[in-house]
Coordinates of C-alpha atoms in Angstrom, one line a residue:
Chain A
M292 CA 231.1 2.4 -97.7
P293 CA 229.3 2.6 -101.1
I294 CA 227.3 -0.6 -100.5
N295 CA 224.3 0.8 -102.5
I296 CA 226.5 1.1 -105.6
M297 CA 227.6 -2.5 -105.1
R298 CA 224.0 -3.6 -104.8
T299 CA 223.1 -1.8 -108.0
K300 CA 225.9 -3.5 -109.8
I301 CA 224.9 -6.8 -108.5
I302 CA 221.3 -6.3 -109.7
S303 CA 222.7 -5.4 -113.1
A304 CA 224.7 -8.5 -113.2
V305 CA 221.8 -10.6 -112.2
A306 CA 219.6 -9.0 -114.8
M307 CA 222.2 -9.7 -117.5
A308 CA 222.5 -13.3 -116.4
A309 CA 218.7 -13.7 -116.2
I310 CA 218.3 -12.5 -119.8
A311 CA 221.0 -14.7 -120.9
S312 CA 219.6 -17.7 -119.0
A313 CA 216.7 -17.7 -121.4
F314 CA 219.1 -19.3 -123.8
S315 CA 220.9 -21.4 -121.3
I316 CA 221.8 -24.9 -121.9
A317 CA 225.3 -26.1 -120.9
P318 CA 228.0 -27.2 -123.3
V319 CA 228.2 -30.5 -121.5
F320 CA 229.7 -32.2 -124.5
A321 CA 232.6 -29.8 -124.7
Q322 CA 234.9 -32.8 -124.6
A323 CA 232.6 -35.0 -126.5
P324 CA 234.3 -34.8 -129.9
A325 CA 237.4 -36.3 -128.4
A326 CA 235.3 -39.1 -127.0
R327 CA 233.7 -39.6 -130.4
K328 CA 237.1 -39.9 -132.1
N329 CA 238.4 -42.3 -129.5
T330 CA 235.3 -44.5 -129.9
S331 CA 235.3 -44.5 -133.7
G332 CA 234.8 -48.0 -135.0
V333 CA 232.7 -49.2 -132.1
T334 CA 229.0 -49.9 -132.2
E335 CA 226.3 -47.2 -132.0
A336 CA 225.2 -48.4 -128.6
Q337 CA 228.7 -48.1 -127.2
R338 CA 229.2 -44.7 -128.7
M339 CA 225.9 -43.5 -127.2
A340 CA 226.8 -45.0 -123.8
V341 CA 230.1 -43.1 -123.8
L342 CA 228.5 -39.8 -125.0
G343 CA 225.6 -40.1 -122.6
A344 CA 227.8 -41.0 -119.6
H345 CA 230.1 -38.1 -120.4
G346 CA 227.1 -35.7 -120.7
D347 CA 225.6 -36.9 -117.4
K348 CA 228.9 -36.5 -115.6
E349 CA 229.4 -32.9 -116.9
I350 CA 225.9 -31.9 -116.0
D351 CA 226.2 -33.4 -112.5
V352 CA 229.5 -31.5 -111.9
R353 CA 227.9 -28.2 -113.0
V354 CA 224.7 -28.7 -111.0
Q355 CA 226.9 -29.4 -107.9
S356 CA 228.9 -26.2 -108.5
L357 CA 225.8 -24.2 -109.0
N358 CA 224.2 -25.5 -105.8
K359 CA 227.3 -24.6 -103.9
L360 CA 227.1 -21.1 -105.3
I361 CA 223.4 -20.8 -104.4
A362 CA 224.4 -21.7 -100.8
R363 CA 227.1 -19.1 -100.9
I364 CA 224.8 -16.4 -102.2
Q365 CA 222.5 -17.0 -99.3
G366 CA 225.3 -16.0 -97.0
L367 CA 226.0 -12.7 -98.6
R368 CA 225.8 -9.8 -96.1
N369 CA 225.8 -6.7 -98.1
I370 CA 222.8 -7.2 -100.4
S371 CA 219.1 -7.4 -99.6
D372 CA 217.1 -10.6 -99.3
A373 CA 215.2 -9.7 -102.5
Q374 CA 218.5 -9.4 -104.4
K375 CA 219.6 -12.7 -103.0
S376 CA 216.4 -14.3 -104.2
S377 CA 216.8 -12.8 -107.6
I378 CA 220.3 -14.2 -107.9
E379 CA 219.2 -17.6 -106.6
N380 CA 216.3 -17.7 -109.1
T381 CA 218.7 -17.1 -111.9
L382 CA 221.1 -19.8 -110.7
Q383 CA 218.1 -22.2 -110.1
S384 CA 216.9 -21.6 -113.7
I385 CA 220.3 -22.7 -115.0
V386 CA 220.2 -25.8 -112.8
T387 CA 216.7 -26.5 -114.2
N388 CA 217.9 -26.1 -117.7
L389 CA 220.8 -28.5 -117.0
Q390 CA 218.5 -31.1 -115.6
T391 CA 216.2 -30.7 -118.6
L392 CA 219.2 -31.3 -120.8
K393 CA 220.2 -34.4 -118.8
T394 CA 216.7 -35.8 -119.4
Q395 CA 217.1 -35.1 -123.1
V396 CA 220.5 -36.8 -123.1
D397 CA 219.1 -39.9 -121.3
A398 CA 216.2 -40.0 -123.7
A399 CA 218.3 -39.7 -126.9
T400 CA 217.8 -42.7 -129.2
S401 CA 220.8 -42.1 -131.5
T402 CA 224.2 -40.5 -131.6
A403 CA 222.8 -38.1 -134.1
D404 CA 220.4 -36.9 -131.5
L405 CA 223.2 -36.4 -129.0
R406 CA 225.3 -34.6 -131.6
S407 CA 222.4 -32.4 -132.4
D408 CA 221.9 -31.5 -128.8
D409 CA 225.7 -31.0 -128.5
K410 CA 225.8 -28.5 -131.4
A411 CA 222.6 -26.7 -130.2
V412 CA 223.8 -26.2 -126.7
I413 CA 227.3 -25.0 -127.6
D414 CA 225.8 -22.5 -130.1
N415 CA 223.4 -21.1 -127.5
Y416 CA 225.0 -21.4 -124.2
R417 CA 227.6 -19.3 -122.5
V418 CA 225.8 -18.5 -119.2
Y419 CA 227.5 -21.1 -117.0
A420 CA 231.0 -20.1 -118.2
L421 CA 230.2 -16.4 -117.3
V422 CA 227.9 -16.6 -114.3
M423 CA 230.1 -18.9 -112.2
P424 CA 233.2 -16.6 -112.1
Q425 CA 231.0 -13.5 -112.2
L426 CA 229.1 -14.5 -109.0
N427 CA 232.1 -15.9 -107.3
I428 CA 233.8 -12.5 -107.8
I429 CA 230.7 -10.8 -106.3
A430 CA 230.6 -13.2 -103.4
A431 CA 234.3 -12.6 -102.7
S432 CA 233.8 -8.9 -103.0
D433 CA 230.9 -9.1 -100.5
R434 CA 233.2 -10.9 -98.0
I435 CA 235.9 -8.3 -98.5
V436 CA 233.5 -5.5 -97.7
T437 CA 232.4 -7.4 -94.6
I438 CA 236.0 -7.9 -93.4
S439 CA 236.8 -4.3 -94.1
Q440 CA 233.9 -3.3 -91.8
M441 CA 235.1 -5.7 -89.1
L442 CA 238.6 -4.3 -89.2
G443 CA 237.1 -0.8 -89.0
S444 CA 235.3 -1.8 -85.8
V445 CA 238.5 -3.4 -84.4
S446 CA 240.4 -0.2 -85.4
Q447 CA 238.0 2.0 -83.4
K448 CA 238.5 -0.2 -80.4
L449 CA 242.3 -0.1 -80.8
Q450 CA 242.2 3.7 -81.1
S451 CA 240.3 3.9 -77.9
R452 CA 242.7 1.6 -76.1
L453 CA 245.8 3.5 -77.4
S454 CA 244.2 6.8 -76.2
S455 CA 244.2 5.5 -72.7
A456 CA 247.7 4.1 -73.0
S457 CA 249.6 7.2 -73.8
A458 CA 252.8 6.0 -72.1
I459 CA 253.0 2.8 -74.0
S460 CA 256.3 2.2 -75.8
N461 CA 256.4 2.8 -79.6
L462 CA 253.2 4.7 -79.5
S463 CA 253.9 6.5 -82.7
A464 CA 254.7 3.2 -84.5
L465 CA 251.4 1.7 -83.2
Q466 CA 249.5 4.8 -84.3
S467 CA 251.1 4.3 -87.7
D468 CA 249.9 0.7 -87.8
L469 CA 246.5 1.9 -86.8
S470 CA 246.4 4.4 -89.7
D471 CA 247.6 1.6 -92.0
I472 CA 244.7 -0.6 -91.0
A473 CA 242.3 2.1 -92.0
A474 CA 244.1 2.7 -95.3
K475 CA 244.3 -1.0 -96.2
A476 CA 240.7 -1.7 -95.2
A477 CA 239.5 1.2 -97.3
D478 CA 241.6 0.1 -100.3
A479 CA 240.4 -3.5 -100.0
A480 CA 236.8 -2.3 -100.1
S481 CA 237.6 0.0 -103.0
Q482 CA 239.2 -2.9 -104.9
A483 CA 236.2 -5.1 -104.2
Q484 CA 233.9 -2.4 -105.5
A485 CA 235.9 -2.0 -108.7
A486 CA 235.9 -5.8 -109.2
V487 CA 232.1 -5.9 -108.9
S488 CA 231.8 -2.9 -111.3
E489 CA 234.1 -4.6 -113.8
V490 CA 232.1 -7.9 -114.0
S491 CA 228.5 -6.8 -113.4
A492 CA 228.0 -5.6 -117.0
L493 CA 229.4 -8.6 -118.7
V494 CA 227.1 -10.7 -120.9
P495 CA 227.5 -14.2 -122.3
D496 CA 229.6 -14.2 -125.5
Q497 CA 227.2 -16.4 -127.5
G498 CA 230.1 -17.7 -129.5
D499 CA 231.5 -14.3 -130.3
K500 CA 235.3 -14.8 -129.9
T501 CA 236.0 -11.1 -129.4
K502 CA 233.4 -10.8 -126.7
M503 CA 234.7 -14.0 -125.1
A504 CA 238.2 -12.5 -125.0
S505 CA 237.0 -9.2 -123.5
N506 CA 234.9 -11.1 -120.9
T507 CA 237.9 -13.3 -120.0
A508 CA 240.1 -10.2 -119.7
A509 CA 237.6 -8.4 -117.5
L510 CA 237.1 -11.5 -115.2
K511 CA 240.9 -11.9 -114.9
D512 CA 241.4 -8.3 -114.1
A513 CA 238.6 -8.5 -111.5
R514 CA 240.3 -11.5 -110.0
S515 CA 243.5 -9.6 -109.7
K516 CA 241.6 -6.9 -107.8
I517 CA 240.2 -9.5 -105.4
R518 CA 243.7 -10.8 -104.8
A519 CA 245.0 -7.2 -104.2
A520 CA 242.1 -6.7 -101.7
Q521 CA 242.9 -9.9 -100.0
Q522 CA 246.6 -8.9 -99.6
D523 CA 245.4 -5.5 -98.1
L524 CA 243.3 -7.4 -95.6
V525 CA 246.1 -9.7 -94.6
A526 CA 248.4 -6.7 -94.0
A527 CA 245.7 -4.9 -92.0
R528 CA 245.1 -7.9 -89.9
K529 CA 248.8 -8.2 -89.2
D530 CA 248.8 -4.5 -88.1
A531 CA 245.9 -5.1 -85.8
E532 CA 247.5 -8.1 -84.3
A533 CA 250.7 -6.2 -83.6
I534 CA 248.8 -3.5 -81.8
I535 CA 246.9 -6.0 -79.7
Q536 CA 250.1 -7.7 -78.7
A537 CA 251.6 -4.4 -77.7
L538 CA 248.5 -3.6 -75.6
V539 CA 248.7 -7.0 -73.9
K540 CA 252.3 -6.3 -73.0
W541 CA 251.4 -2.9 -71.8
D542 CA 248.5 -4.3 -69.6
K543 CA 250.9 -6.7 -68.0
S544 CA 253.5 -4.0 -67.2
V545 CA 250.8 -1.8 -65.7
M546 CA 249.5 -4.6 -63.6
S547 CA 253.0 -5.5 -62.3
S548 CA 253.7 -1.9 -61.6
S549 CA 250.5 -1.6 -59.6
A550 CA 251.3 -4.8 -57.7
A551 CA 254.8 -3.5 -56.9
A552 CA 253.4 -0.2 -55.7
S553 CA 250.9 -2.0 -53.5
S554 CA 253.5 -4.2 -51.9
T555 CA 255.8 -1.3 -51.3
E556 CA 252.9 0.6 -49.7
A557 CA 252.0 -2.4 -47.6
A558 CA 255.6 -2.8 -46.4
S559 CA 255.8 0.8 -45.6
S560 CA 252.6 0.6 -43.5
S561 CA 253.8 -2.4 -41.6
Q562 CA 257.1 -0.6 -40.7
Q563 CA 255.1 2.3 -39.2
Chain B
M222 CA 183.4 41.3 -33.2
S223 CA 181.0 41.3 -36.0
N224 CA 180.5 38.4 -38.3
A225 CA 181.9 40.5 -41.2
A226 CA 185.1 41.0 -39.3
K227 CA 185.3 37.3 -38.4
T228 CA 184.9 36.4 -42.1
G229 CA 187.5 38.9 -43.1
I230 CA 190.0 37.4 -40.6
A231 CA 189.3 33.9 -41.8
I232 CA 189.9 34.9 -45.4
V233 CA 193.2 36.5 -44.5
I234 CA 194.3 33.4 -42.7
I235 CA 193.4 31.2 -45.6
I236 CA 195.3 33.5 -48.0
I237 CA 198.3 33.4 -45.7
I238 CA 198.2 29.6 -45.6
I239 CA 197.9 29.4 -49.3
I240 CA 200.9 31.8 -49.7
I241 CA 203.0 29.7 -47.2
G242 CA 202.1 26.5 -49.0
W243 CA 203.0 28.0 -52.4
I244 CA 206.4 29.1 -51.1
W245 CA 207.1 25.7 -49.5
Y246 CA 206.2 23.9 -52.7
N247 CA 208.5 26.1 -54.8
N248 CA 211.4 25.6 -52.4
S249 CA 210.9 21.9 -52.4
Q250 CA 211.1 21.8 -56.2
S251 CA 214.4 23.7 -56.3
I252 CA 216.2 21.4 -53.8
P253 CA 218.5 18.9 -55.6
Q254 CA 217.2 15.4 -55.3
P255 CA 219.5 12.8 -53.8
T256 CA 218.9 10.5 -56.8
A257 CA 219.7 13.2 -59.4
T258 CA 221.5 11.8 -62.4
P259 CA 225.2 12.5 -62.3
T260 CA 226.6 14.3 -65.2
T261 CA 228.5 11.2 -66.3
Q262 CA 225.5 8.9 -66.3
P263 CA 224.1 10.0 -69.7
A264 CA 227.5 9.2 -71.2
T265 CA 227.4 5.8 -69.7
A266 CA 223.9 5.2 -70.9
S267 CA 224.9 6.3 -74.3
T268 CA 227.8 3.9 -74.4
S269 CA 225.5 1.2 -73.3
T270 CA 223.2 1.9 -76.2
Q271 CA 226.1 1.8 -78.6
S272 CA 227.1 -1.6 -77.3
Q273 CA 223.9 -3.0 -78.7
S274 CA 224.1 -1.2 -82.0
Q275 CA 226.4 -3.6 -83.9
S276 CA 226.2 -3.0 -87.6
P277 CA 223.6 -5.3 -89.1
N278 CA 226.1 -6.4 -91.7
L279 CA 228.3 -7.7 -88.9
S280 CA 225.7 -9.5 -86.9
G281 CA 226.4 -13.2 -86.7
T282 CA 230.1 -12.8 -87.6
G283 CA 231.2 -13.3 -84.0
M284 CA 232.2 -9.7 -83.5
T285 CA 231.8 -8.3 -80.0
A286 CA 230.0 -5.1 -79.1
P287 CA 231.7 -1.9 -80.4
S288 CA 231.8 -0.5 -76.9
D289 CA 233.7 -3.4 -75.5
T290 CA 237.3 -2.5 -75.9
S291 CA 238.7 -5.2 -73.6
T292 CA 241.6 -7.3 -74.7
A293 CA 239.4 -10.4 -74.6
S294 CA 236.9 -8.6 -76.9
L295 CA 239.7 -7.6 -79.3
Q296 CA 241.0 -11.2 -79.4
Q297 CA 237.5 -12.5 -80.1
D298 CA 237.1 -9.9 -82.8
M299 CA 240.3 -11.1 -84.4
S300 CA 239.1 -14.7 -84.3
A301 CA 236.0 -13.5 -86.1
V302 CA 238.1 -11.7 -88.7
D303 CA 240.2 -14.9 -89.1
S304 CA 237.1 -16.9 -89.8
Q305 CA 236.0 -14.5 -92.5
M306 CA 239.5 -14.4 -93.9
S307 CA 239.4 -18.2 -94.2
G308 CA 236.1 -17.9 -96.0
L309 CA 237.7 -15.4 -98.3
N310 CA 240.4 -17.9 -99.2
T311 CA 237.7 -20.3 -100.2
D312 CA 235.9 -17.6 -102.2
S313 CA 239.1 -16.6 -103.9
A314 CA 239.8 -20.2 -104.8
N315 CA 236.3 -20.5 -106.2
V316 CA 237.0 -17.4 -108.3
D317 CA 240.1 -19.1 -109.7
S318 CA 238.3 -22.3 -110.3
G319 CA 235.3 -20.7 -111.9
L320 CA 237.5 -18.6 -114.2
S321 CA 239.6 -21.6 -115.2
S322 CA 236.5 -23.7 -116.0
G323 CA 235.0 -20.8 -117.9
T324 CA 238.0 -20.2 -120.1
A325 CA 238.4 -23.9 -120.7
V326 CA 235.1 -24.1 -122.6
P327 CA 235.7 -24.1 -126.3
V328 CA 233.9 -21.4 -128.4
Q329 CA 232.6 -23.6 -131.2
Q330 CA 232.9 -27.0 -132.6

């Protein structure tokens, strides 16, 4: 399992995000123009209240998402504690920037200030839009690698059990299922690896539409790889379950045969 | 009998005793001990060691020891797999959600 490669990719992703986070302020007023149009003709105070409330709400939603992602990153299994800390620091810096922005929004004294903040943040910020899906893909990939390892462990146990149950019915089919588990788990890990590789080098578009399109395409393709890996794991799990059920049935038949043999022997002994 | 002869006889007796003791000691070393390790024991010990060497990446996942191939162990392992699969569903949904919110952000105003 090339976990080291995955770690390297993750470090690259974090480094990119960290560099980008130096410019990070969220486009919290992404929907603000609509709000401004809807509120045209109302007083300055009312317009400020609408814009400020909208900004606060958007910031809160994003901070909440980032905090959830930080908690998820802490649960990653295939990267080191140092790498986790690096990712968490990056995410925490984005949270801090958002909270700073919220303070600015709350302190704004005119709609002009708010609009100025709005334009500045949209011109400079693309970190949140990239980092969230990027790190979610890395987190999902990490989980896929873990499940692949778990199924590998189960597969070894099943191989051991089948070796000592050579008279089990449909042995060849069960062996085929066992091979399928290994193949599916390996493919899932490979897809996860490819997804991480695909997203780790992405950088925020900074308003470049071409880059934004290529980022979006890469993220969507990585998502399709995650889905393919997920389907692999579902199929592998199904194979494992089928073998376990066959072994349970086999155990019962062996036990009943043993019981029958014992009772026959006992009957034979009593007749003598 | 002269003193020299007595001394010579004593030395011979001592040498004989030493030789007998050496032979007895060697024989006692070559006799198999009743507690000698059966040939299968190292394998058992090895298996026991393996049972404690769960991959560090899988610790805390609920997986049982790799050496435990019982049906109960397999069923517990499958429950652990199911738990992670459930987590993967959440991760996958987060990927979809993050991607949707990312693409929804307008480029410029």
